[in-house]
CSV table of C-alpha atoms in Angstrom, one decimal:
chain,number,residue,atom,x,y,z
A,1,MET,CA,-6.6,33.6,21.5
A,2,THR,CA,-4.4,31.3,19.4
A,3,ALA,CA,-1.8,32.4,17.0
A,4,ILE,CA,-2.8,31.6,13.4
A,5,ILE,CA,0.4,33.1,11.9
A,6,GLU,CA,3.7,32.7,13.7
A,7,VAL,CA,7.0,33.9,12.3
A,8,SER,CA,10.3,33.8,14.1
A,9,ARG,CA,13.8,35.0,13.1
A,10,LEU,CA,12.8,35.1,9.5
A,11,VAL,CA,15.6,36.0,7.1
A,12,LYS,CA,15.2,36.5,3.3
A,13,ARG,CA,18.1,37.2,1.0
A,14,PHE,CA,18.2,37.8,-2.7
A,15,GLY,CA,21.8,37.1,-3.5
A,16,PRO,CA,23.9,39.5,-1.3
A,17,LYS,CA,20.9,41.7,-0.5
A,18,VAL,CA,19.1,41.0,2.8
A,19,VAL,CA,15.5,42.0,2.5
A,20,LEU,CA,14.1,40.6,5.8
A,21,ARG,CA,16.4,40.3,8.8
A,22,GLN,CA,15.5,38.3,11.9
A,23,LEU,CA,11.8,39.2,11.6
A,24,ASP,CA,9.4,38.1,14.3
A,25,PHE,CA,5.6,38.4,13.7
A,26,ARG,CA,2.6,36.9,15.3
A,27,VAL,CA,-1.1,37.2,14.4
A,28,GLU,CA,-4.0,35.9,16.6
A,29,SER,CA,-7.0,34.3,15.0
A,30,GLY,CA,-9.5,36.9,13.9
A,31,GLU,CA,-7.1,39.9,13.9
A,32,PHE,CA,-6.9,42.4,11.0
A,33,VAL,CA,-3.3,43.5,10.8
A,34,ALA,CA,-2.2,46.3,8.6
A,35,LEU,CA,1.5,46.0,7.7
A,36,LEU,CA,2.7,49.5,7.0
A,37,GLY,CA,6.0,50.6,5.7
A,38,PRO,CA,7.8,52.6,3.0
A,39,ASN,CA,8.5,51.3,-0.5
A,40,GLY,CA,11.2,48.7,-0.4
A,41,ALA,CA,10.7,47.8,3.2
A,42,GLY,CA,10.1,44.1,2.4
A,43,LYS,CA,6.3,44.0,2.8
A,44,THR,CA,5.6,42.2,-0.5
A,45,THR,CA,8.4,39.8,0.0
A,46,PHE,CA,7.1,39.0,3.5
A,47,LEU,CA,3.6,38.4,2.2
A,48,ARG,CA,5.0,36.2,-0.6
A,49,ILE,CA,6.7,34.1,2.0
A,50,LEU,CA,3.5,33.8,4.1
A,51,SER,CA,1.6,32.8,1.0
A,52,SER,CA,4.2,30.1,0.1
A,53,LEU,CA,5.2,31.8,-3.2
A,54,SER,CA,8.7,32.4,-1.9
A,55,ARG,CA,10.9,30.3,0.3
A,56,PRO,CA,12.4,31.8,3.5
A,57,THR,CA,16.2,31.8,3.6
A,58,LEU,CA,16.2,31.1,7.3
A,59,GLY,CA,13.7,31.1,10.2
A,60,ASN,CA,10.4,29.5,11.1
A,61,VAL,CA,7.1,30.4,9.4
A,62,SER,CA,3.8,28.7,10.3
A,63,VAL,CA,0.3,29.5,9.0
A,64,ALA,CA,-2.8,27.9,10.4
A,65,GLY,CA,-0.6,25.4,12.3
A,66,PHE,CA,1.3,24.3,9.2
A,67,SER,CA,5.0,25.1,8.7
A,68,LEU,CA,6.4,26.6,5.5
A,69,PRO,CA,7.7,25.6,3.1
A,70,HIS,CA,7.3,21.9,4.0
A,71,GLN,CA,3.5,21.9,4.4
A,72,ALA,CA,2.8,24.5,1.7
A,73,ALA,CA,-0.2,22.6,0.2
A,74,ASN,CA,-2.0,22.6,3.5
A,75,VAL,CA,-1.2,26.3,4.0
A,76,ARG,CA,-2.4,27.2,0.5
A,77,ARG,CA,-5.8,25.5,1.1
A,78,ARG,CA,-6.4,27.8,4.0
A,79,LEU,CA,-5.2,31.1,2.4
A,80,GLY,CA,-6.8,33.6,0.1
A,81,VAL,CA,-4.6,36.2,-1.6
A,82,VAL,CA,-5.4,39.5,-3.1
A,83,SER,CA,-2.6,41.5,-4.7
A,84,HIS,CA,-2.4,44.7,-6.7
A,85,LEU,CA,-2.6,42.4,-9.8
A,86,PRO,CA,-6.0,40.8,-10.1
A,87,LEU,CA,-4.7,37.2,-10.8
A,88,LEU,CA,-7.7,36.9,-13.2
A,89,TYR,CA,-7.8,35.9,-16.9
A,90,GLY,CA,-9.0,38.7,-19.1
A,91,ASP,CA,-10.3,36.4,-21.8
A,92,LEU,CA,-12.6,34.5,-19.4
A,93,SER,CA,-15.8,35.8,-18.0
A,94,ALA,CA,-16.2,36.5,-14.3
A,95,GLU,CA,-18.0,33.2,-13.6
A,96,GLU,CA,-15.5,31.3,-15.8
A,97,ASN,CA,-12.6,32.7,-13.7
A,98,LEU,CA,-14.4,31.6,-10.5
A,99,LEU,CA,-15.2,28.2,-12.1
A,100,PHE,CA,-11.6,27.7,-12.9
A,101,TYR,CA,-10.3,28.6,-9.4
A,102,GLY,CA,-13.1,26.7,-7.8
A,103,ARG,CA,-12.0,23.6,-9.6
A,104,MET,CA,-8.4,24.2,-8.6
A,105,TYR,CA,-9.4,24.5,-4.9
A,106,ALA,CA,-12.0,21.6,-5.2
A,107,VAL,CA,-14.8,23.8,-3.8
A,108,ASP,CA,-17.9,21.9,-2.9
A,109,ASN,CA,-21.2,23.0,-4.4
A,110,LEU,CA,-19.3,25.2,-6.7
A,111,ALA,CA,-22.2,26.6,-8.6
A,112,ARG,CA,-24.0,27.7,-5.5
A,113,ARG,CA,-20.8,29.1,-4.0
A,114,MET,CA,-20.1,31.1,-7.1
A,115,ASP,CA,-23.6,32.6,-7.0
A,116,GLU,CA,-23.0,33.7,-3.4
A,117,VAL,CA,-19.6,35.2,-4.0
A,118,LEU,CA,-20.7,37.1,-7.1
A,119,GLU,CA,-23.6,38.5,-5.1
A,120,GLN,CA,-21.4,39.5,-2.3
A,121,VAL,CA,-18.9,41.4,-4.5
A,122,GLY,CA,-21.8,43.0,-6.4
A,123,LEU,CA,-21.0,41.4,-9.8
A,124,THR,CA,-24.0,39.2,-10.4
A,125,SER,CA,-25.2,41.3,-13.3
A,126,ARG,CA,-21.8,41.2,-15.0
A,127,ARG,CA,-21.1,37.5,-14.4
A,128,ARG,CA,-21.0,36.6,-18.1
A,129,ASP,CA,-18.9,39.5,-19.2
A,130,LEU,CA,-15.2,39.1,-20.0
A,131,VAL,CA,-12.9,40.3,-17.2
A,132,ARG,CA,-10.9,42.4,-19.7
A,133,THR,CA,-14.0,44.6,-20.1
A,134,PHE,CA,-14.2,45.3,-16.4
A,135,SER,CA,-12.9,48.5,-14.7
A,136,ARG,CA,-9.9,48.2,-12.4
A,137,GLY,CA,-12.2,48.5,-9.4
A,138,MET,CA,-14.5,45.7,-10.6
A,139,GLN,CA,-11.5,43.5,-11.3
A,140,GLN,CA,-10.3,44.0,-7.7
A,141,ARG,CA,-13.8,43.2,-6.4
A,142,LEU,CA,-13.8,40.0,-8.4
A,143,ALA,CA,-10.2,39.3,-7.1
A,144,ILE,CA,-11.7,39.4,-3.6
A,145,GLY,CA,-14.4,37.0,-4.7
A,146,ARG,CA,-11.7,34.7,-6.1
A,147,ALA,CA,-9.7,34.9,-2.9
A,148,ILE,CA,-12.7,34.0,-0.6
A,149,LEU,CA,-14.3,31.4,-3.0
A,150,HIS,CA,-12.8,28.5,-1.0
A,151,ASP,CA,-13.7,30.2,2.3
A,152,PRO,CA,-10.1,30.6,3.6
A,153,GLU,CA,-9.2,31.1,7.2
A,154,VAL,CA,-6.5,33.7,6.4
A,155,LEU,CA,-6.7,36.5,3.9
A,156,LEU,CA,-3.5,38.2,2.7
A,157,LEU,CA,-3.9,41.5,0.9
A,158,ASP,CA,-0.9,43.1,-0.8
A,159,GLU,CA,-1.5,46.7,-1.6
A,160,PRO,CA,-5.0,46.0,-2.9
A,161,HIS,CA,-5.8,49.7,-3.4
A,162,THR,CA,-2.9,50.3,-5.9
A,163,GLY,CA,-4.1,51.9,-9.1
A,164,LEU,CA,-7.7,52.5,-7.9
A,165,ASP,CA,-9.4,55.9,-7.9
A,166,GLN,CA,-11.2,57.3,-4.9
A,167,ASP,CA,-14.6,55.7,-5.7
A,168,ALA,CA,-13.1,52.4,-6.5
A,169,CYS,CA,-11.1,52.4,-3.3
A,170,ASP,CA,-14.3,53.1,-1.3
A,171,MET,CA,-16.1,50.3,-3.1
A,172,LEU,CA,-13.2,47.9,-2.5
A,173,ASP,CA,-13.1,48.8,1.2
A,174,ALA,CA,-16.9,48.3,1.5
A,175,ALA,CA,-16.4,44.9,-0.2
A,176,LEU,CA,-13.6,44.0,2.2
A,177,ARG,CA,-15.6,45.0,5.2
A,178,GLN,CA,-18.7,43.1,4.1
A,179,VAL,CA,-17.2,40.0,2.7
A,180,ALA,CA,-13.6,39.3,3.5
A,181,VAL,CA,-13.0,40.6,6.9
A,182,ARG,CA,-15.9,38.9,8.6
A,183,GLY,CA,-14.6,36.1,10.8
A,184,ARG,CA,-11.3,35.9,9.0
A,185,THR,CA,-7.7,36.7,9.9
A,186,VAL,CA,-6.4,39.4,7.6
A,187,VAL,CA,-2.9,40.7,7.0
A,188,MET,CA,-2.9,43.7,4.6
A,189,THR,CA,0.2,45.6,3.4
A,190,SER,CA,-0.2,49.2,2.5
A,191,HIS,CA,1.6,52.5,2.5
A,192,ASP,CA,-1.7,54.3,2.4
A,193,LEU,CA,-2.4,55.0,6.1
A,194,SER,CA,-5.8,56.7,5.6
A,195,ARG,CA,-7.1,53.5,3.9
A,196,THR,CA,-6.0,51.1,6.5
A,197,GLU,CA,-6.9,53.2,9.5
A,198,ASP,CA,-10.6,52.3,9.4
A,199,LEU,CA,-10.1,48.7,8.5
A,200,ALA,CA,-7.4,47.2,10.7
A,201,THR,CA,-7.4,46.3,14.3
A,202,ARG,CA,-3.6,46.4,14.7
A,203,PHE,CA,-0.9,48.3,12.9
A,204,ASP,CA,2.7,47.0,12.5
A,205,VAL,CA,5.4,49.0,10.9
A,206,LEU,CA,7.9,47.2,8.8
A,207,ALA,CA,11.1,48.9,7.9
A,208,ARG,CA,14.7,47.9,7.2
A,209,GLY,CA,13.6,44.2,7.1
A,210,MET,CA,12.2,44.1,10.6
A,211,ILE,CA,9.0,44.9,12.5
A,212,GLN,CA,9.9,48.2,14.1
A,213,GLY,CA,6.7,48.8,16.1
A,214,SER,CA,3.2,47.5,16.7
A,215,ILE,CA,0.1,49.2,18.0
A,216,GLN,CA,-3.5,48.2,18.6
A,217,ARG,CA,-6.2,50.4,17.2
A,218,GLN,CA,-7.6,51.4,20.6
A,219,ASP,CA,-4.2,52.6,21.7
A,220,ILE,CA,-3.9,55.3,19.1
A,221,ALA,CA,-5.9,58.5,18.8
A,222,ARG,CA,-8.3,58.9,15.9
A,223,ASP,CA,-5.7,61.0,13.9
A,224,GLY,CA,-2.6,59.6,15.5
A,225,LEU,CA,-1.7,56.8,13.2
A,226,LEU,CA,0.4,59.0,11.0
A,227,GLY,CA,2.3,60.4,14.0
A,228,TYR,CA,2.9,56.9,15.3
A,229,TYR,CA,4.1,55.7,11.9
A,230,ARG,CA,6.5,58.6,11.4
A,231,GLN,CA,7.9,58.3,14.9
A,232,THR,CA,8.5,54.6,14.5
A,233,LEU,CA,10.3,55.1,11.1
A,234,GLU,CA,12.4,57.9,12.7
A,235,GLN,CA,13.3,55.7,15.6
A,236,ALA,CA,14.3,52.9,13.2
A,237,GLN,CA,16.5,55.3,11.2
A,238,ASN,CA,18.2,56.6,14.4
A,239,ASN,CA,18.8,53.1,15.6
A,240,SER,CA,20.4,52.2,12.3
A,241,LYS,CA,22.6,55.3,12.5
A,242,ASN,CA,23.7,54.6,16.0
A,243,HIS,CA,24.4,50.9,15.6
A,244,ARG,CA,26.0,49.0,12.8
A,245,PRO,CA,23.2,47.0,11.1
A,246,GLU,CA,23.1,43.6,12.6
A,247,ALA,CA,24.2,41.2,9.9
A,248,ALA,CA,21.7,38.5,9.1
A,249,PRO,CA,23.1,35.0,9.6
B,1,MET,CA,-15.8,16.3,-11.4
B,2,SER,CA,-16.0,15.1,-7.7
B,3,GLY,CA,-15.1,11.5,-8.6
B,4,LEU,CA,-11.8,12.5,-10.2
B,5,THR,CA,-8.5,12.6,-8.4
B,6,PRO,CA,-7.3,16.1,-7.4
B,7,PHE,CA,-4.4,15.7,-9.9
B,8,ILE,CA,-6.7,15.0,-12.9
B,9,ARG,CA,-9.2,17.6,-11.8
B,10,ALA,CA,-6.4,20.3,-11.7
B,11,LEU,CA,-4.9,19.2,-15.0
B,12,GLY,CA,-8.3,19.3,-16.6
B,13,ALA,CA,-9.1,22.7,-15.2
B,14,VAL,CA,-5.8,24.1,-16.6
B,15,VAL,CA,-6.4,22.6,-20.1
B,16,TRP,CA,-10.0,23.8,-20.1
B,17,LYS,CA,-8.9,27.3,-19.0
B,18,ASP,CA,-6.3,27.6,-21.7
B,19,LEU,CA,-8.5,26.3,-24.5
B,20,ARG,CA,-11.4,28.4,-23.4
B,21,ALA,CA,-9.4,31.6,-23.2
B,22,GLU,CA,-7.8,30.9,-26.6
B,23,TRP,CA,-11.1,30.1,-28.2
B,24,ARG,CA,-12.2,33.6,-27.1
B,25,SER,CA,-9.2,35.6,-28.1
B,26,ARG,CA,-7.6,33.5,-30.8
B,27,GLU,CA,-4.5,35.5,-30.2
B,28,LEU,CA,-2.1,32.6,-29.9
B,29,ILE,CA,-3.3,30.4,-32.7
B,30,SER,CA,-3.7,33.3,-35.2
B,31,ALA,CA,-0.1,34.5,-34.5
B,32,MET,CA,1.3,31.0,-34.8
B,33,LEU,CA,-0.7,30.3,-38.0
B,34,VAL,CA,0.1,33.6,-39.8
B,35,PHE,CA,3.8,33.1,-39.0
B,36,ALA,CA,3.8,29.5,-40.2
B,37,LEU,CA,2.0,30.3,-43.4
B,38,LEU,CA,4.4,33.2,-44.1
B,39,VAL,CA,7.4,30.9,-43.5
B,40,ILE,CA,6.3,28.2,-46.0
B,41,LEU,CA,5.3,30.9,-48.5
B,42,ILE,CA,8.7,32.6,-48.2
B,43,PHE,CA,10.5,29.3,-48.5
B,44,ASN,CA,8.4,28.4,-51.6
B,45,PHE,CA,9.5,31.5,-53.4
B,46,ALA,CA,13.0,31.7,-52.0
B,47,LEU,CA,14.1,28.2,-52.9
B,48,GLU,CA,12.4,27.9,-56.3
B,49,LEU,CA,13.2,24.2,-56.3
B,50,GLU,CA,12.8,21.4,-58.8
B,51,SER,CA,10.1,19.0,-57.8
B,52,THR,CA,12.6,16.2,-57.1
B,53,VAL,CA,14.6,18.4,-54.8
B,54,ARG,CA,11.5,19.7,-53.0
B,55,ALA,CA,10.9,16.3,-51.4
B,56,ASN,CA,14.4,16.5,-49.8
B,57,VAL,CA,14.0,19.9,-48.3
B,58,THR,CA,10.3,19.4,-47.2
B,59,ALA,CA,11.3,17.8,-43.9
B,60,GLY,CA,13.6,20.7,-43.0
B,61,VAL,CA,11.1,23.4,-44.0
B,62,LEU,CA,8.3,21.8,-42.2
B,63,TRP,CA,10.2,21.5,-38.9
B,64,VAL,CA,11.6,25.0,-39.1
B,65,THR,CA,8.1,26.2,-39.5
B,66,PHE,CA,6.7,24.2,-36.6
B,67,THR,CA,9.7,25.1,-34.4
B,68,PHE,CA,9.4,28.8,-34.8
B,69,ALA,CA,5.6,28.9,-34.7
B,70,GLY,CA,5.7,26.7,-31.7
B,71,GLN,CA,8.2,29.0,-29.9
B,72,LEU,CA,5.9,32.0,-30.5
B,73,GLY,CA,3.0,30.0,-28.9
B,74,LEU,CA,5.1,28.9,-25.9
B,75,ASN,CA,6.2,32.5,-25.2
B,76,ARG,CA,2.7,33.8,-25.4
B,77,SER,CA,1.1,31.0,-23.4
B,78,MET,CA,3.3,31.8,-20.4
B,79,ALA,CA,3.3,35.6,-20.9
B,80,VAL,CA,-0.5,35.5,-20.5
B,81,GLU,CA,0.0,33.9,-17.1
B,82,LYS,CA,2.7,36.3,-16.0
B,83,ASP,CA,1.2,39.6,-17.1
B,84,ARG,CA,-1.8,39.7,-14.9
B,85,GLY,CA,-0.2,37.8,-12.0
B,86,CYS,CA,-2.1,34.6,-13.0
B,87,LEU,CA,1.0,32.5,-12.6
B,88,ASP,CA,0.9,33.3,-8.9
B,89,GLY,CA,-2.8,32.5,-8.9
B,90,LEU,CA,-2.0,29.0,-10.3
B,91,LEU,CA,0.9,28.5,-7.9
B,92,LEU,CA,-1.3,29.5,-4.9
B,93,ALA,CA,-3.7,26.7,-5.6
B,94,PRO,CA,-3.4,23.7,-3.3
B,95,VAL,CA,-2.7,21.2,-6.2
B,96,ASP,CA,0.3,19.2,-7.3
B,97,ARG,CA,2.3,21.7,-9.4
B,98,ALA,CA,3.1,18.9,-11.9
B,99,ALA,CA,-0.6,19.0,-12.8
B,100,ILE,CA,-0.2,22.6,-13.7
B,101,TYR,CA,2.8,21.8,-15.9
B,102,LEU,CA,1.1,18.9,-17.6
B,103,GLY,CA,-2.0,21.0,-18.2
B,104,LYS,CA,0.0,23.8,-19.8
B,105,THR,CA,1.9,21.2,-21.9
B,106,LEU,CA,-1.2,19.5,-23.1
B,107,ALA,CA,-2.8,22.9,-24.1
B,108,ASN,CA,0.4,23.9,-25.9
B,109,TRP,CA,0.5,20.6,-27.7
B,110,VAL,CA,-3.1,21.1,-28.9
B,111,PHE,CA,-2.2,24.5,-30.2
B,112,MET,CA,0.8,23.2,-32.1
B,113,LEU,CA,-1.1,20.3,-33.6
B,114,LEU,CA,-3.9,22.7,-34.7
B,115,VAL,CA,-1.3,24.7,-36.6
B,116,ALA,CA,0.1,21.5,-38.1
B,117,ILE,CA,-3.5,20.5,-39.2
B,118,ILE,CA,-3.9,23.7,-41.1
B,119,VAL,CA,-0.4,24.0,-42.4
B,120,LEU,CA,0.0,20.5,-43.9
B,121,PRO,CA,-2.7,20.7,-46.6
B,122,ILE,CA,-1.5,24.2,-47.6
B,123,TYR,CA,2.1,23.0,-47.8
B,124,SER,CA,1.0,20.0,-49.8
B,125,VAL,CA,-0.6,22.2,-52.4
B,126,LEU,CA,2.2,24.8,-52.5
B,127,TYR,CA,5.0,22.2,-52.8
B,128,ASN,CA,3.0,19.6,-54.6
B,129,THR,CA,4.0,17.0,-52.1
B,130,ASN,CA,1.8,14.4,-50.4
B,131,LEU,CA,2.2,14.8,-46.6
B,132,PHE,CA,-0.6,12.6,-45.5
B,133,ILE,CA,1.4,9.6,-44.7
B,134,PRO,CA,0.5,7.8,-41.4
B,135,GLY,CA,4.2,7.5,-40.3
B,136,LEU,CA,4.8,11.2,-41.0
B,137,LEU,CA,1.7,12.2,-38.9
B,138,LEU,CA,3.0,10.0,-36.1
B,139,THR,CA,6.4,11.8,-36.4
B,140,ILE,CA,4.7,15.2,-36.1
B,141,LEU,CA,2.7,14.0,-33.0
B,142,LEU,CA,5.9,12.7,-31.3
B,143,GLY,CA,8.2,15.6,-32.4
B,144,SER,CA,5.8,18.3,-31.3
B,145,GLU,CA,5.2,16.5,-27.9
B,146,GLY,CA,8.9,16.5,-27.1
B,147,TYR,CA,9.2,20.1,-28.2
B,148,VAL,CA,6.4,21.5,-26.1
B,149,ALA,CA,7.3,19.3,-23.1
B,150,VAL,CA,10.7,20.9,-22.8
B,151,GLY,CA,9.4,24.3,-24.2
B,152,THR,CA,6.7,24.6,-21.6
B,153,LEU,CA,9.3,24.0,-18.8
B,154,LEU,CA,11.8,26.5,-20.2
B,155,SER,CA,9.2,29.1,-21.0
B,156,SER,CA,8.1,29.0,-17.3
B,157,MET,CA,11.7,29.8,-16.5
B,158,ALA,CA,12.2,32.4,-19.1
B,159,VAL,CA,8.9,34.2,-18.3
B,160,GLN,CA,10.4,35.3,-14.9
B,161,ALA,CA,13.1,37.3,-16.8
B,162,ARG,CA,12.8,40.8,-18.3
B,163,THR,CA,14.2,39.5,-21.5
B,164,ARG,CA,11.9,36.5,-21.8
B,165,ASP,CA,11.3,36.9,-25.6
B,166,ILE,CA,15.0,36.6,-26.3
B,167,LEU,CA,15.7,34.1,-23.6
B,168,LEU,CA,13.3,31.3,-24.6
B,169,PRO,CA,14.8,30.5,-28.0
B,170,ILE,CA,18.3,30.7,-26.5
B,171,LEU,CA,17.4,28.2,-23.8
B,172,LEU,CA,15.1,26.1,-25.9
B,173,PHE,CA,16.8,25.4,-29.3
B,174,PRO,CA,20.0,23.8,-27.9
B,175,VAL,CA,17.9,21.5,-25.7
B,176,ALA,CA,15.5,20.7,-28.5
B,177,ILE,CA,18.2,19.7,-31.1
B,178,PRO,CA,17.9,16.0,-30.5
B,179,VAL,CA,14.1,16.0,-31.0
B,180,LEU,CA,14.4,18.3,-34.1
B,181,VAL,CA,17.1,16.2,-35.7
B,182,ALA,CA,15.2,13.0,-35.1
B,183,ALA,CA,11.9,14.5,-36.4
B,184,VAL,CA,13.6,15.9,-39.5
B,185,LYS,CA,15.3,12.6,-40.3
B,186,ALA,CA,12.1,10.5,-39.7
B,187,THR,CA,10.0,13.0,-41.8
B,188,GLY,CA,12.6,12.9,-44.6
B,189,GLY,CA,12.6,9.1,-44.5
B,190,TYR,CA,8.9,8.8,-44.8
B,191,LEU,CA,8.8,11.4,-47.7
B,192,GLN,CA,11.6,9.6,-49.6
B,193,GLY,CA,9.8,6.2,-49.0
B,194,LEU,CA,12.7,4.7,-47.1
B,195,ASP,CA,12.4,1.3,-45.5
B,196,ILE,CA,10.8,1.3,-42.0
B,197,ASN,CA,14.0,-0.2,-40.6
B,198,GLU,CA,15.9,2.8,-41.6
B,199,ILE,CA,13.4,5.2,-40.0
B,200,ARG,CA,12.8,3.2,-36.8
B,201,PRO,CA,15.9,4.4,-35.0
B,202,TRP,CA,14.8,8.0,-35.4
B,203,ILE,CA,11.3,7.2,-34.2
B,204,ASN,CA,12.8,5.3,-31.2
B,205,LEU,CA,14.9,8.4,-30.4
B,206,LEU,CA,11.8,10.6,-30.5
B,207,ILE,CA,9.9,8.3,-28.1
B,208,THR,CA,12.9,8.1,-25.8
B,209,TYR,CA,13.3,11.9,-25.8
B,210,ASP,CA,9.6,12.5,-25.2
B,211,VAL,CA,9.6,10.1,-22.2
B,212,ILE,CA,12.8,11.4,-20.6
B,213,PHE,CA,12.1,15.1,-21.1
B,214,THR,CA,8.4,14.9,-20.1
B,215,ALA,CA,9.4,13.0,-17.0
B,216,VAL,CA,12.3,15.3,-16.1
B,217,ALA,CA,10.1,18.4,-16.7
B,218,PHE,CA,7.3,16.9,-14.6
B,219,MET,CA,9.7,16.4,-11.7
B,220,VAL,CA,11.5,19.7,-11.8
B,221,PHE,CA,8.7,22.1,-12.6
B,222,ASP,CA,8.0,22.8,-8.9
B,223,SER,CA,11.6,23.9,-8.3
B,224,VAL,CA,11.7,26.0,-11.5
B,225,VAL,CA,8.7,28.1,-10.6
B,226,GLU,CA,9.6,28.4,-6.9
B,227,GLU,CA,11.1,31.8,-6.0
């Protein structure tokens, strides 16, 4: 398998605050990686760097064979991003939002592709309705449609379940399984273990600005993810107590 | 669309999106328009001027109205992008970010000109002044272009801050002083029927400002929106 995302010795600072310190991360093509971690661990910052929205302070980042930030346009062409915000215009209809993003991504046969995507996320009947009239769950499904409209190789999901009720979460997961995950490489951040457990093939724990542990799905028991997660965080905490935190360069 | 260059296609998409969304909501235009009409109405009653003096203050009143109404529009135009994360959506697109800047600037320019189109006849009636002078209309075109060119850039900076509503005028007005002075002087010159040779330096200043600030904003937009 070839690595589609490769990150080595990544450092991100905001002023004096070091958010990511010497982070190494590698994702093979076709993997679904859940990036778990407590609030403030640096998950969103890491995903913003992978999506070219934020520049790394130090280190090497490459996505789909292109390095960031120098080849950002090539990376963006191959990426789809879903965040807890829908990235949609409330005063445009569902199909107008897709039309706009399709033009920005220069999608071929856009009208046909829009039909396919709306069908896949189950919003064909609401295609002419304004997005501001949609429920939060419907907006997130349309956000998935927007993210896969240009058929990206890599999908980055940043806490996509935030603010959704149980039913909306289930529908979002179903949409993710049916549409987004198929044949794509996915990196999803979450602190909701139960949601990621059935979706991901690999679980990485990010805490204190570093990947503290990584485990394949087949290596954990059905109800063992929570145990692994807690144990890894505990280990990270003990390590930081025993050793002075390594200063990022 | 397939025959167009990616730059023009992206620019067109951003303009289309802004105009379409505004056509639906009419939030931005109505706020700018109500504000502009209130300003000229308040000035009309507050100043209670003789008809001869009115011609002298018209240029100032007009540009104060356009400036503050325009600032409202600039703030709102970027706030719409930020509030639902749409600015990230724009920045994630594999297009030249200068096309996004130009698209937003063009849309903001259209909004400001729409306000001017409605305000001018009302002002003419209230102040009993003829504002339909070709040179004056050219001044409004040039002055508003310079204003939105620098305003769109600065609003994309200000929108990242928590205090964006306060920050934009603080950043924008000092930078916009040359364009506003030139616009007021040129407008006053046309209203007072001055010789074109006396007005031309101000028009030249407007053109120079427009070219320089549009070019600078075009070049630095990418860095401004980068985290």
